[in-house]
Coordinates of C-alpha atoms in Angstrom, one line a residue:
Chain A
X1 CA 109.3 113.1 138.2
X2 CA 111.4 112.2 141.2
X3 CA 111.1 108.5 143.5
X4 CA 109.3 109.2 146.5
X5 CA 112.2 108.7 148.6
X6 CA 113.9 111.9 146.9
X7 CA 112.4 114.7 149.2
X8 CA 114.6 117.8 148.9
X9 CA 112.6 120.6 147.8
X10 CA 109.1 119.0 147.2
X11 CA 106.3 121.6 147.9
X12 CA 105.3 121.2 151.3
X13 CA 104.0 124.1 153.9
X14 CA 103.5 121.4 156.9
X15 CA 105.3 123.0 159.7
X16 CA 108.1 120.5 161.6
X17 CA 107.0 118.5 163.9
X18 CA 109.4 118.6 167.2
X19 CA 108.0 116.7 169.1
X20 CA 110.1 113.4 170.0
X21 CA 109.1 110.1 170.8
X22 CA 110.7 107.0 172.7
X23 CA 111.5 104.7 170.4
X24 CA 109.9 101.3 171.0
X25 CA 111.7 98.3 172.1
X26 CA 110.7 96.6 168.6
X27 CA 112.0 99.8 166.6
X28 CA 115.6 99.8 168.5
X29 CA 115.5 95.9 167.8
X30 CA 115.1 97.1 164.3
X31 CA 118.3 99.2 164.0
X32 CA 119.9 96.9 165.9
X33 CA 119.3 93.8 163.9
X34 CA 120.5 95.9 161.0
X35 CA 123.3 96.4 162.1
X36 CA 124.3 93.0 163.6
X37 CA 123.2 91.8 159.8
X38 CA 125.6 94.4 158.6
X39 CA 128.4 93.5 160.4
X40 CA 127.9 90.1 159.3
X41 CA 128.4 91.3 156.2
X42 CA 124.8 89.8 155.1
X43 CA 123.2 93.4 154.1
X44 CA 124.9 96.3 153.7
X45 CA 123.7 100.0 153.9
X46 CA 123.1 100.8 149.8
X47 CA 120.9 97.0 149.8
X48 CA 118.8 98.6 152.8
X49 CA 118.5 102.0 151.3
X50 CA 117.6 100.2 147.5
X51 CA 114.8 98.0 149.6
X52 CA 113.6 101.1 150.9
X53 CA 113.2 103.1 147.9
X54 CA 111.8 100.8 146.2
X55 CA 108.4 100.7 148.8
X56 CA 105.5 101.9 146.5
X57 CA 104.9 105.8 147.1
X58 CA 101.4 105.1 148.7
X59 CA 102.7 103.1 151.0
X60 CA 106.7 105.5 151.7
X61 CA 104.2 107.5 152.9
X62 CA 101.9 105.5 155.5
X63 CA 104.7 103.5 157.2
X64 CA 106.4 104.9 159.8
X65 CA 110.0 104.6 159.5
X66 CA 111.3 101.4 161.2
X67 CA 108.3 100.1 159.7
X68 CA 110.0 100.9 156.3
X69 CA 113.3 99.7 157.5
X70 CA 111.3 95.8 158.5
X71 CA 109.6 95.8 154.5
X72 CA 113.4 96.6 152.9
X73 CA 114.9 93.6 155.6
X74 CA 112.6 91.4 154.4
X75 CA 113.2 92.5 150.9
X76 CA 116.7 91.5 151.6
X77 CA 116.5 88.9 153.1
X78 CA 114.1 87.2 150.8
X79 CA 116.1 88.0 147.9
X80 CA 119.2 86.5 149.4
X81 CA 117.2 83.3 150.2
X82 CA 117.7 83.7 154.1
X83 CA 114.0 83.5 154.7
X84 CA 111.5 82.8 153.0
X85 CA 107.8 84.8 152.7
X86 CA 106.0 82.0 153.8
X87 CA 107.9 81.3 157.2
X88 CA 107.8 84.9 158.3
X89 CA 103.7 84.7 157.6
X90 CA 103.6 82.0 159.6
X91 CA 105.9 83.4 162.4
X92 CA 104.6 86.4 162.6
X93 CA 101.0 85.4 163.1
X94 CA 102.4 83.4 166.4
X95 CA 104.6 86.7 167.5
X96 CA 101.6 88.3 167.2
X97 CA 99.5 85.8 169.4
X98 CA 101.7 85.4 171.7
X99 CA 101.5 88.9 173.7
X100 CA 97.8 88.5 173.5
Chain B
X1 CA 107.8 94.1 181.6
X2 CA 105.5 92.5 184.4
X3 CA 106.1 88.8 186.2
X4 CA 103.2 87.9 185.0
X5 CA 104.0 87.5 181.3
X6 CA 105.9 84.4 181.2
X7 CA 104.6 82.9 177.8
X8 CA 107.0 79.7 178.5
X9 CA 108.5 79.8 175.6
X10 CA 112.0 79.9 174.0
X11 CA 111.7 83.4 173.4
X12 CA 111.3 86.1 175.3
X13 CA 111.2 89.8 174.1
X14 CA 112.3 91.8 177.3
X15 CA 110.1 95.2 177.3
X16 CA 107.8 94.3 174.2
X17 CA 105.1 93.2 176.7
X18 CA 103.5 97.0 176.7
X19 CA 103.2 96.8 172.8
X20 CA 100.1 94.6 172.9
X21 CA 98.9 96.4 169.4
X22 CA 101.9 95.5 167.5
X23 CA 101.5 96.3 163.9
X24 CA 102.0 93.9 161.0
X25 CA 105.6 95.7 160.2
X26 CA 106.6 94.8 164.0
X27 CA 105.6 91.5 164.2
X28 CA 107.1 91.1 160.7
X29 CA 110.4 92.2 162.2
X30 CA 109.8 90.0 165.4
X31 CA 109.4 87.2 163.5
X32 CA 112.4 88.0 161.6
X33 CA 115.1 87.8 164.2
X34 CA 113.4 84.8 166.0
X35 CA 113.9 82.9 162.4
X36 CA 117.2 83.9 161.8
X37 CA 118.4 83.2 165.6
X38 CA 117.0 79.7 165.4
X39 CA 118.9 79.0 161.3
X40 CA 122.1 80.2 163.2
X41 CA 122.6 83.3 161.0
X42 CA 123.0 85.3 164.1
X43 CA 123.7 84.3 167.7
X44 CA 120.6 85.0 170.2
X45 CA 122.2 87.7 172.4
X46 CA 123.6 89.8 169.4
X47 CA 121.0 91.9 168.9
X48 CA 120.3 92.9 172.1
X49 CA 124.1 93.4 172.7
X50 CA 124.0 96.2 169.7
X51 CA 121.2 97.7 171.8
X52 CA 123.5 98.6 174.2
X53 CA 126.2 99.9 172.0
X54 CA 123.4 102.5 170.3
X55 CA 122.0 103.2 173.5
X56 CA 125.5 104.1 174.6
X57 CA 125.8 106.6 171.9
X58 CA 124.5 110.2 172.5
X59 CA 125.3 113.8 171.5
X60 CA 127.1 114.6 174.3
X61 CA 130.4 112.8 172.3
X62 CA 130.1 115.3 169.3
X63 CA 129.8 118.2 172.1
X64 CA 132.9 116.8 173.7
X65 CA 134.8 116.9 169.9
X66 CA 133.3 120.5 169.7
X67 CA 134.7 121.8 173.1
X68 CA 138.1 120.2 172.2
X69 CA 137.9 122.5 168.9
X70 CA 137.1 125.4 170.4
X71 CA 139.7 124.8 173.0
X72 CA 142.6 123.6 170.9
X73 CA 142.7 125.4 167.8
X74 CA 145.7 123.2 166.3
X75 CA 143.0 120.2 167.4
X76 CA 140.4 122.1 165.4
X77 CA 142.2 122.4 161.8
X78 CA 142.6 118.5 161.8
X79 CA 139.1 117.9 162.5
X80 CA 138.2 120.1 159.8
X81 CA 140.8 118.7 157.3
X82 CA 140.6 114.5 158.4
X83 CA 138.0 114.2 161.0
X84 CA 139.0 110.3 161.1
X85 CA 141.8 111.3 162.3
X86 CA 141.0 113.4 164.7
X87 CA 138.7 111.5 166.1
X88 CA 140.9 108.7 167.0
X89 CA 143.1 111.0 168.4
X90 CA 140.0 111.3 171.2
X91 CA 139.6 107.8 171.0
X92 CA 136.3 107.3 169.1
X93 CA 135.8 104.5 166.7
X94 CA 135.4 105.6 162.9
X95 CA 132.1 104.2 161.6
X96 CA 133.4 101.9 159.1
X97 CA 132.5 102.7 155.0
X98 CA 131.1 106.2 156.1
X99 CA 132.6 109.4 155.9
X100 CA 132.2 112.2 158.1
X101 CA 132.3 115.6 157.4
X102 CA 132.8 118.6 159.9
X103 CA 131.5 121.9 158.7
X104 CA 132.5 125.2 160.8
X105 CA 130.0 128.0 161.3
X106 CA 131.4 131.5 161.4
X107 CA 130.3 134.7 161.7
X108 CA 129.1 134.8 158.1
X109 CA 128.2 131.1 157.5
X110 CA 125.7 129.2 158.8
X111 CA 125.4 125.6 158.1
X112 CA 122.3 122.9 158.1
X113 CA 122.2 119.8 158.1
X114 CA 119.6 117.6 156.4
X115 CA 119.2 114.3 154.4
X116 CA 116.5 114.6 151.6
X117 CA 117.2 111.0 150.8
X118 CA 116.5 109.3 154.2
X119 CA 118.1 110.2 157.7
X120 CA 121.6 109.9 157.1
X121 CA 123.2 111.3 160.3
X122 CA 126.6 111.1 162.5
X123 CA 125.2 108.4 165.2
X124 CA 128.4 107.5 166.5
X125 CA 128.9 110.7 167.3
X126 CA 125.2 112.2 168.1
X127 CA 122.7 109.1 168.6
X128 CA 119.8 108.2 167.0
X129 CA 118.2 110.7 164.5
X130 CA 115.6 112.8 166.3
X131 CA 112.0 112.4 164.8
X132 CA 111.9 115.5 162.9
X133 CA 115.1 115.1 161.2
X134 CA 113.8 112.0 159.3
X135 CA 110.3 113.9 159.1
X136 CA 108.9 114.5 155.6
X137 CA 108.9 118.5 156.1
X138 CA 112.1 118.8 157.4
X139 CA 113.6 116.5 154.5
X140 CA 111.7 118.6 151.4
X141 CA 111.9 122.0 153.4
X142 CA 115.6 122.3 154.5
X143 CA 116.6 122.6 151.3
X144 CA 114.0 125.2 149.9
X145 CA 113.3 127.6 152.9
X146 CA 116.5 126.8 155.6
X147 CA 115.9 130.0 157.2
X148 CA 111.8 129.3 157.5
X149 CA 112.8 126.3 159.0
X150 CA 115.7 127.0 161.2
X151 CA 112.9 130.1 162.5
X152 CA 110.4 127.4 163.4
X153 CA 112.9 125.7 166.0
X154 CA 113.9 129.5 167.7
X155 CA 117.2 130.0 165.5
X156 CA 117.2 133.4 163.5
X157 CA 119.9 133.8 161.5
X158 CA 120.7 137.0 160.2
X159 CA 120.3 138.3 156.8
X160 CA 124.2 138.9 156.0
X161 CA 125.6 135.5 157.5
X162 CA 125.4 132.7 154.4
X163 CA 123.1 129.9 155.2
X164 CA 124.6 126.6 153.5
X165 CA 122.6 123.5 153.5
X166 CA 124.4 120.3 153.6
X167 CA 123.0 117.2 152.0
X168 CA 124.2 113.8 154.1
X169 CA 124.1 110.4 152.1
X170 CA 125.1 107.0 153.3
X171 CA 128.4 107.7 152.4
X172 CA 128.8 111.1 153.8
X173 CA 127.1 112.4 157.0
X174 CA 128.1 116.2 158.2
X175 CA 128.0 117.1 162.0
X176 CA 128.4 121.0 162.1
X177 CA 131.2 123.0 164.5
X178 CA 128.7 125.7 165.6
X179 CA 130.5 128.9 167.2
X180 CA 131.7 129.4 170.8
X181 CA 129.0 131.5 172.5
X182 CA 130.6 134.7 173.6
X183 CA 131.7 135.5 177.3
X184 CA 132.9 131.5 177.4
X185 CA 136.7 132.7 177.4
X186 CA 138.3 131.1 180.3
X187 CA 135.9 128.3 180.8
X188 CA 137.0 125.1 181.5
X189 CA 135.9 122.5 178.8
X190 CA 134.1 120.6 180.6
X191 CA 131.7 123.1 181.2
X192 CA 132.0 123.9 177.4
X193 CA 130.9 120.5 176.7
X194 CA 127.7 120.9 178.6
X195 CA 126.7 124.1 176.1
X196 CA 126.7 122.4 173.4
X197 CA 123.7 121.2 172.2
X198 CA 122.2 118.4 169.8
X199 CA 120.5 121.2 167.6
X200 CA 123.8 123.0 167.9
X201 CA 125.3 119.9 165.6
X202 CA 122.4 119.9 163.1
X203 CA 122.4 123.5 162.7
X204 CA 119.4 124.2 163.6
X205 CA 120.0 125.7 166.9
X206 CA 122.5 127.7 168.6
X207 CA 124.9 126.2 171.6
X208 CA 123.3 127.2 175.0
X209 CA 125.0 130.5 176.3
X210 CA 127.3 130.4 179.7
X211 CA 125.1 131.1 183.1
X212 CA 125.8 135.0 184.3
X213 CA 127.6 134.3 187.6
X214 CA 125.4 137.3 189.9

């Protein structure tokens, strides 16, 4: 059976959706980030793609997709001991308070 | 962003003020770049200078490549054979560890562009990825039922032109050369440019046809 990542030619009758949206300032801080990351030579594009693919199926399907570029990053960067789990919990709970 | 949301802090996220319901994935993100600015691992204006360069980047560059092509047919064989090269002869910067192919529809072939995978796709040369092209029914469909699916967006191709579907990867993203309308002979190319659309470059649409001067 294929990943979930590996689309082509999976039965599907939903019609496109054409429809575009803005992106939002956090999801072009996304790509950005990415690539500033990149550039440093700290990620590259096959680490981002392996940390995206590897997203459980369930959950491929109910991010959106800058929200499945932010899980690979944080795979990443995790994994390359640049962070660490526990000081993103924590930071995120203030970035989250802090626009409230 | 309003005058009233100064949170006195060190760090200020210009334009995120109207995203009050940030999901877990944002803040995750957020929280992310604030760590890795204050470590050192990237300096604190970086990212937003990269937000420039992508918002700098939009179709209207592959449209200028495209008029060149159909303008200069010398021009047009080396983007077909080394489109690095010609590139640089226009003075855009090749995207570094990515190739890019250009793929030329004719009278009997058609060619779409998808990327089952992910959302591989020329930015330096077209921008960001529109919605649908990293959509789940355009990823699985493309491949299956390119003619269904090139019908949905207005483009019907006929029966006796080939319909080739191109597969991008991170290591090779496709930007087609769609066909010069007809009745553009003797335009200048600047006003070729402005025909040529973003769906033109994916395939799934057609470049716009010249205004009939009354």
């Amino acid at each position: 059976m294929n990943a979930v990542h590996d689309m082509g030619g999976v039965p599907s009758e939903d019609p496109i959706d054409r429809s575009e949206h803005q992106l939002m300032e956090w999801e072009r801080r996304t790509g950005a980030l990415v690539d500033v990351l990149r550039e440093k030579q700290l990620i590259n594009t096959d680490e981002l793609r392996r940390g995206i693919e590897a997203i459980s199926p369930d959950e491929y399907r109910r991010l959106g997709y800058y929200e499945r570029w932010s899980a690979s990053l944080e795979t990443l960067l995790v994994e390359k001991g640049l962070l660490t789990t526990e000081e993103i919990d924590k930071r995120a709970a203030v970035v989250g308070q802090r626009w409230v | 962003m309003g005058a009233d949301h100064d949170h006195g802090g060190d760090h200020h996220h210009p334009g995120l003020a109207e995203d009050l319901s940030l999901g877990e994935p944002a803040r995750r993100l957020m929280a992310m770049e604030e760590l890795l600015v204050e470590k050192g691992v990237i300096g604190a204006d970086e990212v937003r200078r990269v937000m420039d360069v992508i918002a700098a980047r939009s179709p209207v560059d592959g449209a200028r490549v495209v008029a060149r092509a159909w303008m200069d047919p010398a021009f047009k064989l080396r983007l077909l054979e080394d489109p690095r090269a010609a590139l640089a002869e226009l003075g855009y910067p090749v995207v570094s560890g990515s190739k890019l192919a250009v793929v030329e529809n004719t009278e009997n072939l058609h060619h779409l562009v998808v990327c089952t995978l992910c959302s591989c796709y020329p930015t330096s040369l077209l921008g960001p990825p529109p919605d649908w092209y990293k959509s789940f029914a355009y990823r699985s469909r493309a491949v299956v039922d390119p003619r269904g699916v090139m019908r949905e967006f207005g483009l019907e191709v006929g029966e006796a032109v080939e319909v080739r579907v191109v597969d991008s990867a991170a290591d090779l993203r496709y930007m087609v050369l769609p066909r010069r309308p007809e009745g553009t002979e003797g335009m200048a190319e600047e006003d070729l440019v402005a025909l040529v659309t973003r769906d033109s470059l994916v395939g799934v649409g057609a470049p716009n046809q010249p205004a009939v001067n009354s």
